[in-house]
Amino acid sequence: MKNYNKYKRLYDWKRPNERKWTDKEITKAPIWCSVDLRDGNQALAIPMSLKDKIELFNYLVSIGVKEIEIGFPAANEIEYQFARCLIENDMIPKDVTIQVITQAKKEMIEKTFEALKGARKAIVNYYNSISKKQREVVFRKDKEAIKQIAVIGAKTMVECSNKYSNTEWQFEYSAESFTNTEMDYAIDVINTVLKEWKDKTKLKPIINLPATVECSTPNIFADQIEYICENIKNREDVIISIHTHNDRGTANASAELGLLAGAERVECTLFGNGERTGMSDLVTLALNLYVTGVDPQLDFSQIKKAKFVYESSTNMKVPPRQPYAGELVFTAFSGSHQDAISKGLKYIKDNPNDYWEVPYLPINPEDINRQYEPIIRINSQSGKGGVAFILETEFGYEIPKIMQNEIGNYFKVITEKNEKELSNDEIYSKFSKEYKNRCDTIKIKKYKSKNAGNLTIIDLEYTINGEVKNRTKSGNGPIAAFIELLKDEGYECQVINYIQKSLNENNEKSEVVTYVKIKSKDKYIWGIGQDSDATKAGFKSVTSALNRMIKEEQNI
Ligand code: KIV
Ligand code: ZN
């Protein structure tokens, strides 16, 4: 790609080295303003229907968004009707303020106020573009003429608000293409607009500083915001808002740094829908606050609902790796990640009062009503810990550490052969079939046992290749007696490891699970026995191991 020399850094402004935002932290939620129904909607190939808009509006209200831009009524009849529908049907809760946008043209501002007639409270956001390129190439006007567009807009806003004085108005000025504008000129335009509004507004005016097209790294954006915050007249009487588009893929980062730099309000959309590459994402920004211990003042505890409403109203898709909401974000394929997650979750379970800190899981999926179930998937990349984790968390089998390698290797062979991921149920069924209560050749039916001095005597009914047998044998314990009996049958073996656990209490049946490793004919082999009777579970574990071995020999 040789044409890089046809480009230059679009924004070459450098702030003298006096920035303060670098040492700051975000300690409270900003004022959130959703622009889904305007910036988001105008970026859709097929704009939302009235029904979709109402569904999305109600959803935004339900999660706690208090400022919602509902459209551009002076430019679009459907958006005019939508504003009327919300107002006339009293669909706007008292604590929610609708916002509309308009160009800084007198007649458009007038039509905009008319569209809002009867509203309890509303924000009118008027804008004009002020960057050098837009001034020179698009509008062919000098700095003063462009500033006058903003001034005429500001005056018209005051006139219109006086005309519709039953509504509580809040004014917003958006300096479109702000980030491509010379900062001294931007501050001049903004201060001139504010001068027009001085003492004429009850509510603090909002100055919105958009990265209309993202043109720099987020640190430059933060410098720009801090510069405006420091040079604006009567800073405490103004709300500084940001609106960051995503052309370089860093809209969220810009928004976060913009907040550090002094902005107190963010215009954004669910999942970053917006013109071209979209804009900053309300869900990510809010949950990023949440996971640092800051109340986002929004309720995303049902994240699937956010995804559902967004997808159904916009016809867009939330990508699988979208932070917090994407299908794959709570999935770990890599074995070492699975192992770390399972240890981290166990630690949290044992230390419920600790802060959440689980490797690879920045948020507890349960907090946004996502499940542990899809956290780990088993494919050929998974390690031994992954299968053991699924078996324990989903099915209650606490596989002993010394057996995890065996099980991990068994599943590795299967997944490599199948070249596909295994579902939890497939894992369970393959695990059970291979290891548990196997009775291919030897099958335990009934037993009785009694003690005679130091010995245990067992009476066992069992089958070998379907032939029913009854025998009595003694040993140092029931398992030792059983091993003697098997020896008489020609199945000599030694118990190497014998671990008995109860099936995890979440399971309804209270059963005992025995994990055994035996040595037979110089081979080591594992088996599992499960039964409500602990001794029988022990017998079954040994026969499972032997049956596995016999089967293996038959297959050779
Ligand atoms: O991106 C933008 O500049 C906007 C406005 C606020 C005009 O959407
Ligand atoms: Zn925008």
mmCIF file of N, CA, C and O in Angstrom, residues 42 142 223 271 297 421 501:
data_model
loop_
_atom_site.group_PDB
_atom_site.id
_atom_site.type_symbol
_atom_site.label_atom_id
_atom_site.label_comp_id
_atom_site.label_asym_id
_atom_site.label_seq_id
_atom_site.Cartn_x
_atom_site.Cartn_y
_atom_site.Cartn_z
ATOM 1 N N GLN A 42 -30.726 6.908 11.942
ATOM 2 C CA GLN A 42 -30.424 7.486 10.626
ATOM 3 C C GLN A 42 -29.296 6.717 9.924
ATOM 4 O O GLN A 42 -29.063 6.900 8.735
ATOM 5 N N ASP A 142 -16.425 32.034 5.726
ATOM 6 C CA ASP A 142 -15.286 32.243 6.623
ATOM 7 C C ASP A 142 -15.711 31.998 8.073
ATOM 8 O O ASP A 142 -16.881 31.718 8.360
ATOM 9 N N ASP A 223 -7.425 15.755 25.339
ATOM 10 C CA ASP A 223 -6.801 17.085 25.419
ATOM 11 C C ASP A 223 -7.773 18.168 24.944
ATOM 12 O O ASP A 223 -7.870 19.251 25.534
ATOM 13 N N PHE A 271 -24.882 -0.798 21.904
ATOM 14 C CA PHE A 271 -23.947 -1.536 21.057
ATOM 15 C C PHE A 271 -23.289 -0.668 19.984
ATOM 16 O O PHE A 271 -22.798 -1.161 18.970
ATOM 17 N N GLN A 297 -25.762 3.505 37.118
ATOM 18 C CA GLN A 297 -27.100 4.119 37.110
ATOM 19 C C GLN A 297 -27.947 3.610 35.940
ATOM 20 O O GLN A 297 -28.860 4.296 35.482
ATOM 21 N N GLU A 421 -16.665 -29.042 18.420
ATOM 22 C CA GLU A 421 -16.813 -28.752 19.838
ATOM 23 C C GLU A 421 -17.850 -29.703 20.430
ATOM 24 O O GLU A 421 -18.771 -30.111 19.737
ATOM 25 N N LYS A 501 -16.156 -40.031 46.711
ATOM 26 C CA LYS A 501 -16.745 -38.708 46.958
ATOM 27 C C LYS A 501 -18.249 -38.832 46.785
ATOM 28 O O LYS A 501 -18.715 -39.722 46.071
#
